[in-house]
XYZ file of C-alpha atoms in Angstrom:
580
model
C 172.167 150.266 60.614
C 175.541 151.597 59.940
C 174.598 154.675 58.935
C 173.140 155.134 62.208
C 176.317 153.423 63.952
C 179.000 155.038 62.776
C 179.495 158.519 64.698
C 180.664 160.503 61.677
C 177.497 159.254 59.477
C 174.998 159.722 61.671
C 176.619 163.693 62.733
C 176.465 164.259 58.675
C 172.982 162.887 58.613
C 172.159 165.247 61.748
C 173.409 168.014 59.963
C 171.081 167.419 56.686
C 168.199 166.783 59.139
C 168.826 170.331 60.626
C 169.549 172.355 57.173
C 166.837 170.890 55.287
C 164.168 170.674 58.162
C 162.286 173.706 57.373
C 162.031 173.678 53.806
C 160.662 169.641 55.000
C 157.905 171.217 57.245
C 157.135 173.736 54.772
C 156.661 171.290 51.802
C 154.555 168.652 53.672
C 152.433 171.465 55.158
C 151.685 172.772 51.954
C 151.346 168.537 50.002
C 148.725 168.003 53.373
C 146.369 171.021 52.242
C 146.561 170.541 48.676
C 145.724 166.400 49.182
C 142.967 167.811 51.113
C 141.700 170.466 49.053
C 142.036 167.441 46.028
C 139.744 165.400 47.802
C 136.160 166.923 46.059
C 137.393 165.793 42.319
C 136.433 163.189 40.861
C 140.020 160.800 40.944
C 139.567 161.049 44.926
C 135.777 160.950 45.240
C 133.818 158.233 44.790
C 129.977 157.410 43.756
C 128.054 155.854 46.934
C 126.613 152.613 46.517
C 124.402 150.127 48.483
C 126.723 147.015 49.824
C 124.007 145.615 52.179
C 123.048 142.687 49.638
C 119.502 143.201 51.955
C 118.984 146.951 51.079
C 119.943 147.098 47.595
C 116.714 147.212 45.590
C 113.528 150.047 46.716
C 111.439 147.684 44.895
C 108.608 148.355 48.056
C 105.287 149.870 47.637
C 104.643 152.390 49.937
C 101.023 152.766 51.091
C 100.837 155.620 53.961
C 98.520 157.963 52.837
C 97.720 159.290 57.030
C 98.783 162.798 56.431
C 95.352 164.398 57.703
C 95.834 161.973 60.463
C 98.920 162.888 61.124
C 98.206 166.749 61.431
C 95.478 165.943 63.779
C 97.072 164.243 66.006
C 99.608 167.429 65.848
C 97.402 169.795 66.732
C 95.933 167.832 70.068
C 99.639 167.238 71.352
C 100.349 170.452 70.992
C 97.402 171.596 72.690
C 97.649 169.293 75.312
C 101.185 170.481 75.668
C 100.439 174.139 75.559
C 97.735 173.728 78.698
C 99.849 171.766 80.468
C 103.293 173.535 80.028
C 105.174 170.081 79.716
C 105.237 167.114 78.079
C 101.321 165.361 77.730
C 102.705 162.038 79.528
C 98.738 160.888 80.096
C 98.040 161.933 76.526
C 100.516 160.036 74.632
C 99.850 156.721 76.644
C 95.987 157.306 75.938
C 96.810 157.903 72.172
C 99.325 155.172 71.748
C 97.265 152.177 73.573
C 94.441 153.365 71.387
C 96.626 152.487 68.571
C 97.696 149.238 69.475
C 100.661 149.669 71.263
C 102.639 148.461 74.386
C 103.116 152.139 76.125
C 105.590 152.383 79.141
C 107.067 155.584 80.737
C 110.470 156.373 82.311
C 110.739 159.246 84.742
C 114.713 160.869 85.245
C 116.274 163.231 86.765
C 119.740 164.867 86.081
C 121.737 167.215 88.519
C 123.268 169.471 86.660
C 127.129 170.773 86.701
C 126.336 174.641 85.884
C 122.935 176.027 85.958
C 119.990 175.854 82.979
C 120.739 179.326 80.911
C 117.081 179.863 80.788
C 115.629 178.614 84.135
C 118.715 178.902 86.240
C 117.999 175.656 87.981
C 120.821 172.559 88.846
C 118.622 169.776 88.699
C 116.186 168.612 85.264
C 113.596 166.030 85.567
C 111.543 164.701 83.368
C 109.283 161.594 81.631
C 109.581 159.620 78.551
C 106.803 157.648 76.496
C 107.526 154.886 74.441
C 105.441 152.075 72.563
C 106.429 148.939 71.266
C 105.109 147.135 68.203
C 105.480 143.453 68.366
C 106.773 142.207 65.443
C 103.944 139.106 64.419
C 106.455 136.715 62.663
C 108.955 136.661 64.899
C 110.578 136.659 67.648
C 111.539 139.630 70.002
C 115.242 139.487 69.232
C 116.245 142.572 67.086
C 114.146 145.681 66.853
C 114.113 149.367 65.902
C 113.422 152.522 66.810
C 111.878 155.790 65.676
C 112.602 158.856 67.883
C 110.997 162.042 68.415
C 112.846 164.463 70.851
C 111.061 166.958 72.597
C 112.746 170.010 74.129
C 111.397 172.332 76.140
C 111.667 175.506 73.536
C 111.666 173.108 70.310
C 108.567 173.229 68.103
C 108.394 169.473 67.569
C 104.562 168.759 67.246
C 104.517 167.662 63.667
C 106.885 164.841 63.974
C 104.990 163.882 67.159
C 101.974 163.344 65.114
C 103.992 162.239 62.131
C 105.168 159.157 64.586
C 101.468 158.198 66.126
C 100.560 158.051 62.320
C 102.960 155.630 61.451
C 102.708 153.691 64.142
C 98.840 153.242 63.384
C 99.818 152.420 60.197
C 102.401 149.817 61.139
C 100.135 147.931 63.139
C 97.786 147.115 60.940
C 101.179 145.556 58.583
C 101.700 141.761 59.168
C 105.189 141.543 57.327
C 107.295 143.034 60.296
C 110.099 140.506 61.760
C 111.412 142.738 64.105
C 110.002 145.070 66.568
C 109.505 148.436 66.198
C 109.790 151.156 69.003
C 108.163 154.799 69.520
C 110.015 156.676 71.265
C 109.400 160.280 72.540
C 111.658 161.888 74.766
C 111.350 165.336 76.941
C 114.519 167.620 77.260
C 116.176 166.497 73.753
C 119.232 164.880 74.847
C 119.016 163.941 78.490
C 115.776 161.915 77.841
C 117.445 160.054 75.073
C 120.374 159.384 77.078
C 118.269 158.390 80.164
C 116.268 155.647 77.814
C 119.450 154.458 76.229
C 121.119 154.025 79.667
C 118.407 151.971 80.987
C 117.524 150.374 77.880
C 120.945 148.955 77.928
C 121.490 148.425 81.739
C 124.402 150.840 82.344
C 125.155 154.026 83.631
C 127.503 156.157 81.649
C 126.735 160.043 82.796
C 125.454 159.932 86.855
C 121.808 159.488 85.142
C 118.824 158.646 87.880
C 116.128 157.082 86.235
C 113.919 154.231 86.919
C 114.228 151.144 84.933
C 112.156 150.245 81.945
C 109.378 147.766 82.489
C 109.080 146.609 78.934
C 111.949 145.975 75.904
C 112.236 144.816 72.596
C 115.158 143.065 70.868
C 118.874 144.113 70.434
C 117.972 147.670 68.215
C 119.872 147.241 64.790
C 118.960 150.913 63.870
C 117.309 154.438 64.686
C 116.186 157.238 63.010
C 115.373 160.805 65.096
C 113.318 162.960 63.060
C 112.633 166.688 63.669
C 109.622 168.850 61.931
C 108.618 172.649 62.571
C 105.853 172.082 60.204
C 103.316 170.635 58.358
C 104.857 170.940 54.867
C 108.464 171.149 54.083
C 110.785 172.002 50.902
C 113.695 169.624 51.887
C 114.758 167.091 54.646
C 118.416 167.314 55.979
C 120.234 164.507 57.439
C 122.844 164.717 59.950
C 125.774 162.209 60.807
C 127.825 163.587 63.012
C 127.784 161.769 66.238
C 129.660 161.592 69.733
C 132.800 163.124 69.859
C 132.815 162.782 65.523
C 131.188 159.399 65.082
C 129.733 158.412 61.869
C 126.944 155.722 61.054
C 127.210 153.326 58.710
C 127.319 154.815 54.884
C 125.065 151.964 53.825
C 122.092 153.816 55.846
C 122.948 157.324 54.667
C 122.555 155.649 51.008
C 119.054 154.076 52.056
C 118.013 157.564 52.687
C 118.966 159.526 49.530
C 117.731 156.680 47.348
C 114.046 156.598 49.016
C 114.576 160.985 49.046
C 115.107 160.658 45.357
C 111.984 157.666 44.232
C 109.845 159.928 46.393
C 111.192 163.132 44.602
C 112.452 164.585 47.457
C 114.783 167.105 48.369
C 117.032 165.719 50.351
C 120.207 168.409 51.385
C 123.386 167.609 53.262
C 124.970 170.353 56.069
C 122.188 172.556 54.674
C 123.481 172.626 51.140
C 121.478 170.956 48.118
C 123.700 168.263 46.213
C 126.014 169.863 43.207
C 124.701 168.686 39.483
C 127.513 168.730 37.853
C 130.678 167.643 39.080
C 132.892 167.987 36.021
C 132.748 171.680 36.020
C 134.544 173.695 38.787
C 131.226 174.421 40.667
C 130.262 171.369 41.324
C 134.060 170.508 43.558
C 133.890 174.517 45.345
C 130.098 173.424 46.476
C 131.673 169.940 47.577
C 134.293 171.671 49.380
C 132.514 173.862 51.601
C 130.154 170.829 52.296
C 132.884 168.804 53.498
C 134.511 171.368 55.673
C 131.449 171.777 57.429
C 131.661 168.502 57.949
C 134.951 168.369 59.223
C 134.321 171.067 61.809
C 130.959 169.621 63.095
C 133.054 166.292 63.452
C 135.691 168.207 65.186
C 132.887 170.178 68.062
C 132.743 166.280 69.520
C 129.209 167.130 70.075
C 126.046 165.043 68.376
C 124.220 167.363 66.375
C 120.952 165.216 66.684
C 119.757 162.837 69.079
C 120.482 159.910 66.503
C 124.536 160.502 67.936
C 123.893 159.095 71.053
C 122.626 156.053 69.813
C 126.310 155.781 68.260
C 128.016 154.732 71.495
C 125.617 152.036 71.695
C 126.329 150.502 68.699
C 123.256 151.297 67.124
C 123.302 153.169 63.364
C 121.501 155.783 63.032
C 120.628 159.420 61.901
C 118.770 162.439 62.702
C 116.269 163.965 59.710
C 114.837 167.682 59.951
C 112.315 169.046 57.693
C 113.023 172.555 56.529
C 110.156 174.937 55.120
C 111.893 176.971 53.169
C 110.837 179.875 50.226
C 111.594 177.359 47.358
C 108.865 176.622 45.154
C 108.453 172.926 45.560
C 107.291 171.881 48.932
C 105.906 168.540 50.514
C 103.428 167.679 52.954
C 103.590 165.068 56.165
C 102.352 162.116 53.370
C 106.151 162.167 51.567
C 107.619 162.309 54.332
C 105.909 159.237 55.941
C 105.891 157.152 52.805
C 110.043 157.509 52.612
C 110.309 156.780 56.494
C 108.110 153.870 55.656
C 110.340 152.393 52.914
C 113.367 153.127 54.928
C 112.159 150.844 58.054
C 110.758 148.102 55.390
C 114.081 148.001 54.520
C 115.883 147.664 57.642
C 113.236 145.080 58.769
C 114.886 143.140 55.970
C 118.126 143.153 57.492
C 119.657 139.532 58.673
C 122.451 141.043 61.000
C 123.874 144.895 61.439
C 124.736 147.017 59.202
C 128.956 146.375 58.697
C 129.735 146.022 54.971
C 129.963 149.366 54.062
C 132.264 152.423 55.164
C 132.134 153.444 59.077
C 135.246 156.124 58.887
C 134.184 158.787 55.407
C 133.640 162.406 54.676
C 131.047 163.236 52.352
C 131.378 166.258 50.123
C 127.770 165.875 49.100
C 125.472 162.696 49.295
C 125.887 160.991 46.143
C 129.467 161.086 46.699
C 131.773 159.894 49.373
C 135.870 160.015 50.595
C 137.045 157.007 51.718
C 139.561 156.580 54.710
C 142.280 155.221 52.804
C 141.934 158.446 50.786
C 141.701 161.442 53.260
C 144.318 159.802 55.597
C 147.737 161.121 53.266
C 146.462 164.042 53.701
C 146.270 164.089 57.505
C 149.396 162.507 57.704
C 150.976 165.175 55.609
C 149.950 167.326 58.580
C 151.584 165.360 61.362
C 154.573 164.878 59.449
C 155.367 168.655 60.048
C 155.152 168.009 64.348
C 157.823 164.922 63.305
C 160.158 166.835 61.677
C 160.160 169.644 64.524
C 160.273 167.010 67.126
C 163.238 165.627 65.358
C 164.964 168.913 65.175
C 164.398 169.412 68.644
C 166.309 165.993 69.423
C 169.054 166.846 67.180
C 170.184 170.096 68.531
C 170.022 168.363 71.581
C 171.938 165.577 71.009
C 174.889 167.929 68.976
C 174.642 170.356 72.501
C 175.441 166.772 74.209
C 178.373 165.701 71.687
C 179.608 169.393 71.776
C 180.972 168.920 75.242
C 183.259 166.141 74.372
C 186.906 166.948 73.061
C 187.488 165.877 69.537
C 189.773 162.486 70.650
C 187.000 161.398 72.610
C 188.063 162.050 76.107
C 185.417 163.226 78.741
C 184.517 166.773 79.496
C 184.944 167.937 82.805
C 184.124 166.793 86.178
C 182.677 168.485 88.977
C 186.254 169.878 91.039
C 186.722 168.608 94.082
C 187.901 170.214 97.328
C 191.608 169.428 98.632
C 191.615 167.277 101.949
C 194.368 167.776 104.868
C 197.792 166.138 104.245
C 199.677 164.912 101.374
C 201.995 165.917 98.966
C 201.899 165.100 94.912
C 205.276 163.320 93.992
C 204.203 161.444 91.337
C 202.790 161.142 87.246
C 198.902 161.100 87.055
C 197.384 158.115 85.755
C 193.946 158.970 83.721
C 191.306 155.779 82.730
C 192.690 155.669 78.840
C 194.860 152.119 78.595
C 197.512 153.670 76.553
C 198.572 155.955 79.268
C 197.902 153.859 82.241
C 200.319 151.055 80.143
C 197.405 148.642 80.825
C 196.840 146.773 77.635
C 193.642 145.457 79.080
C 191.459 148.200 79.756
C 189.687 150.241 77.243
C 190.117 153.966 76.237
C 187.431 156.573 77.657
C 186.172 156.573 74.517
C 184.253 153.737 75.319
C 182.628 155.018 78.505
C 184.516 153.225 80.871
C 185.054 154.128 84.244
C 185.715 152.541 87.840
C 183.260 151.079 90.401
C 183.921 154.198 92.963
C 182.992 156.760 89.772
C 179.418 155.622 88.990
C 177.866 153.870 92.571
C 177.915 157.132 93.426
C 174.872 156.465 96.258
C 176.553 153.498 97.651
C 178.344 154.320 101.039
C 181.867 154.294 101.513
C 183.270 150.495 101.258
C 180.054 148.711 100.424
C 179.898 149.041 96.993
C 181.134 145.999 94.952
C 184.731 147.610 93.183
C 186.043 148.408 96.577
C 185.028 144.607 98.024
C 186.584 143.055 94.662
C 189.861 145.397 94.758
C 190.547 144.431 98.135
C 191.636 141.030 97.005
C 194.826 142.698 95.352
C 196.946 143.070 98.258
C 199.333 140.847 96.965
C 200.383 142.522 93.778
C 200.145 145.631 94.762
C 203.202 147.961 94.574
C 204.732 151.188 96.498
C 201.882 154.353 96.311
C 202.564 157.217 94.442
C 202.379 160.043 96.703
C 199.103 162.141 95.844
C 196.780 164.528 97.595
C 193.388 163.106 98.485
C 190.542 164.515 97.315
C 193.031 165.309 93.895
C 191.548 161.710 92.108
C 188.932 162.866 89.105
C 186.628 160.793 86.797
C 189.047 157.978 85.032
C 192.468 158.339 87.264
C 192.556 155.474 88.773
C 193.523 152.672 85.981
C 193.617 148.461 86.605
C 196.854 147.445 88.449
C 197.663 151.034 90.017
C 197.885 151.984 93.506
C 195.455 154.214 94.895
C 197.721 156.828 97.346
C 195.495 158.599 99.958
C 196.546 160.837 102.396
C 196.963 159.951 106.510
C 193.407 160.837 108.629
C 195.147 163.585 110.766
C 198.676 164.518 110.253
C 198.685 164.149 106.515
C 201.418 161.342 106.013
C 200.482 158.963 103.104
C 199.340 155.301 103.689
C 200.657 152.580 101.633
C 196.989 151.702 99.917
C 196.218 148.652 98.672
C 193.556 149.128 95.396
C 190.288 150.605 96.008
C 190.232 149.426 99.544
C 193.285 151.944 100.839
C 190.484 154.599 99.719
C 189.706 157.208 102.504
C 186.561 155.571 104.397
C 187.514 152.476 103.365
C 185.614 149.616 105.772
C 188.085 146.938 104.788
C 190.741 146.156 108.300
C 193.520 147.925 108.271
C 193.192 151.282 105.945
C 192.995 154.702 107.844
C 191.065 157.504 105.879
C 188.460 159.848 106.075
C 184.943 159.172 107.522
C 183.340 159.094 104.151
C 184.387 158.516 100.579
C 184.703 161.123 97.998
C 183.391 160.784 94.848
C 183.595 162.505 91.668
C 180.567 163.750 89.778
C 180.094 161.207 86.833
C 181.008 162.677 83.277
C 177.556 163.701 81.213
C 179.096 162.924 78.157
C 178.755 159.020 78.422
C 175.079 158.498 79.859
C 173.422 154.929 79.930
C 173.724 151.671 81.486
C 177.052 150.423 79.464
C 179.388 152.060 81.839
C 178.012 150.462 84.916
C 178.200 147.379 83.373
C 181.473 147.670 82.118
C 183.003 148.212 85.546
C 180.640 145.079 86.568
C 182.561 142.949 83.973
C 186.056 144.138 85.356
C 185.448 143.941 88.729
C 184.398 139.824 88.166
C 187.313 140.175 85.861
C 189.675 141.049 88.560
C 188.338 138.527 90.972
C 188.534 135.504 88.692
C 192.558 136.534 88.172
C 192.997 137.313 92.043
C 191.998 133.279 92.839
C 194.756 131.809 90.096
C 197.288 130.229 91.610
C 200.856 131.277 90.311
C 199.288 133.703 87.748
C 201.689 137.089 87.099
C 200.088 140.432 87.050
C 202.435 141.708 84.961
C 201.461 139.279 81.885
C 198.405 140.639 79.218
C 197.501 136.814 78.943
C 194.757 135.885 80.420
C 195.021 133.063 82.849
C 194.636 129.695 82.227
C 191.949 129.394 84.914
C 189.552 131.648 82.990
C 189.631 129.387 79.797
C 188.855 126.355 82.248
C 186.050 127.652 83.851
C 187.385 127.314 87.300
């Protein structure tokens, strides 16, 4: 605190600030990129790992075997969907009832703000299906759900018959204790949005839809899944939610591990997984994984319908089967069994998924940066828009003290026009004690100044240093003969008369204090019709100077009501130390 007290510290500190700022931006620019760029080796990444006590062993038998199922029931939605030119609503409820489900619809409609690039219309209506499984052993109190987004140009007929597969295979399980929900939705992301809205009775985006006649339990987790075909070399996940949301890293982990017992390929931003992360390879192909990462993040957008389900609370993720030219390819069978393993899992879940890491960037999917660990670097970053800011204040605050003289005294005021009459016949008194021989008033350096100086929007009498100055009548003195108008910021000390000049033929009047000011409303004092005031010195801004003059002015009124006290004597009066 006394380095930032003491005037000549804190200008030598200013100085440092404002030689060494530069060279201060430059270095923490340069420590927040190479912290970043340090973030794919091995000190700063981590190995994921399963902390959901619930999740942490695949020790499940998997037993879909509906691929040729699955493939059929392809085929007849996407002829359906071909004849019709829009989604098969009467199909899928016919298909899904004659599964077992509990099929209800939603119909919405969204106006909107610019027109459709490929339609040009304003306004986009559409249906969405959904069926419910009824979890036997308990309850409907939690429950999950299993998207399939359908856009209007999006090839999506696989995982369409990829989802009435497992949900025929589902119902004939008796070990689910939650519910489990099939959803398919037309226009991608306004159908998803529209069931989410409604599914959780609000109404985020100016969505019209109508409300849903059947629900499950609170949903503890989703998973969208996107196929273009019937086999498929890899599956890539995506994370990246709402305006750079994440799910939960425990549920990104139950994928890779079920990807790798099922043999898998399972890629991340389109990118397989380096294999060796000792060499220099394995961090350059972490890098550019994680900077994709970063940038999708930094779009705000969802890349998948899974990052809507984000601002509901609900983990989740989006999987999309690529057919690729690699030599190892899957069909629709190893893709079911690890969605199957992945919801047996989650159906063991006793409350959401929390335990594990919600803020991360992954630089591949068996490894993981934590918060704690990516934050220096960021803050590296912002340091830089600190340290300008600061310089910014400093050479404002030097411009400030640059207009004061050396000794302290103010710089100066706004001159004033001469008024009629009067004649200067005597010494100028300025607001500094030693020159005003007042022992009791402190030196401009402080910031001190009179009532009149800094009520500057008060009118002419009312403000409270002319009322409290009036009650010096007694004490006060002949006037020293000065032109009006002449006064400037800190001439008129305690215990000096205040000369003015006549109203018309420019003759002094004897004043008494502040009240023998021109436009003074106190009985008896000629002046002008208003009272000039000087323009208040810039080098003293703040609220101490008002409430300095404050202090006086009660000051001066406290010594005005002591009997027998003498103005001439620096003690203070006897009435003051009593209270009276």
């Amino acid at each position: 605190m006394g380095l930032l007290s003491d005037p000549v510290r804190r200008r030598a500190l200013a100085r440092l600030v404002l030689r060494l700022n530069a060279p201060l931006c430059v270095l923490s620019y340069v420590a927040g990129i190479a912290w970043f760029l340090a973030l794919v080796f091995p000190p700063l990444t981590q190995r994921t790992y399963m902390s959901e006590n619930a999740m942490g062993s695949t020790m499940v038998e998997e037993q879909f075997a509906g691929g040729d199922r699955a493939r059929a029931f392809a085929r007849d939605f996407a002829a359906h969907r071909k004849k019709s030119g829009a989604l098969p609503v009467a199909w899928l409820e016919r298909t899904m009832r004659s599964v077992g489900l509990e099929v209800y619809t939603q119909s919405f409609s969204r106006k909107l703000p610019f027109p459709d690039e490929t339609h040009e219309r304003y306004m986009v209506s559409g249906t969405n299906v959904y069926g419910i499984l009824r979890a036997p052993r308990a309850a409907s109190t939690e429950s999950l759900v299993l998207t399939v987004p359908c856009g209007s140009d999006s090839t999506n007929s696989q995982a369409v018959g990829l989802l009435l597969a497992l949900a025929a295979h589902f119902r004939g399980q008796i070990y689910w204790a939650k519910d489990i929900v099939f959803l398919v939705t037309e226009h991608d992301l306004l159908g998803t949005e529209a069931w989410l809205e409604a599914y959780h009775d609000v109404n985020v985006t100016g969505m019209q839809s109508s409300p849903l006649q059947g629900r499950a339990g609170a949903i503890q987790a989703a998973v969208a899944l996107e196929l273009s075909s019937d086999v498929v070399t890899s599956l890539d996940v995506a994370v990246e939610g709402l305006n750079g949301q994440l799910p939960n890293l425990d549920l990104l982990n139950l994928f890779q591990t079920f990807c790798q017992k099922g043999g898998l390929l399972c890629t991340l931003q389109g990118k397989l997984q380096p294999e060796d992360w000792t060499s220099l390879d394995g961090p350059l192909q972490g890098l550019q994984t994680l900077l994709l990462m970063v940038l999708r993040q930094a779009s705000g957008r969802p890349h998948g319908s899974h990052g809507l389900f984000l601002r509901y609370r609900v983990e989740a993720l989006t999987l999309r089967g690529i057919n690729s030219f690699r030599q190892y390819k899957y069909d629709l069978v190893a893709v079911g069994k690890a969605l199957e393993g992945m919801f047996r899992k989650l159906n063991h879940l006793l409350e959401r998924l929390h335990q594990s890491f919600f803020l991360y960037l992954l630089p591949g999917l068996s490894r993981f940066v934590s918060i704690g660990l990516y934050m220096p670097a960021v803050g590296f970053l912002l340091l830089v828009l600190g340290l300008k800011a600061l310089e910014l204040w400093m050479q404002l605050h030097e411009a400030g003290m640059g207009l004061e003289e050396p000794g302290g005294a103010p710089g100066p005021s706004v001159p004033l026009p001469p008024s009629q009459g009067g004649k200067h016949t005597g010494p100028r008194q300025g607001l500094d004690g030693t020159e005003a021989g007042s022992p009791d008033l402190p030196s401009t350096a402080a910031g001190l100044h009179r009532p009149h100086q800094l009520l500057t929007g008060l009118p002419a009498g009312h403000h409270h240093g002319a009322h409290c100055c009036a009650c010096q009548a007694s004490w006060a003195p002949d006037p020293l003969c000065c032109p009006a108008g002449a006064d400037q910021p800190g001439s008129h000390a305690p215990w000096q008369p205040v000369p003015v000049a006549g109203a018309a033929g420019g003759a002094t009047v004897t004043g008494r204090g502040l009240a023998a000011l021109p436009g003074s409303a106190s009985p008896g004092c000629a002046g002008a019709p208003h009272l000039r005031r000087p323009a208040l010195p810039t080098a003293v801004p703040g609220p101490l100077p008002l409430l300095a003059a404050f202090l006086e002015c009660a000051l001066l009124e406290v010594r005005s009501a002591c009997p027998g006290w003498d103005r001439d004597s620096p003690r203070t009066p006897f009435c003051l130390l009593l209270g009276k």
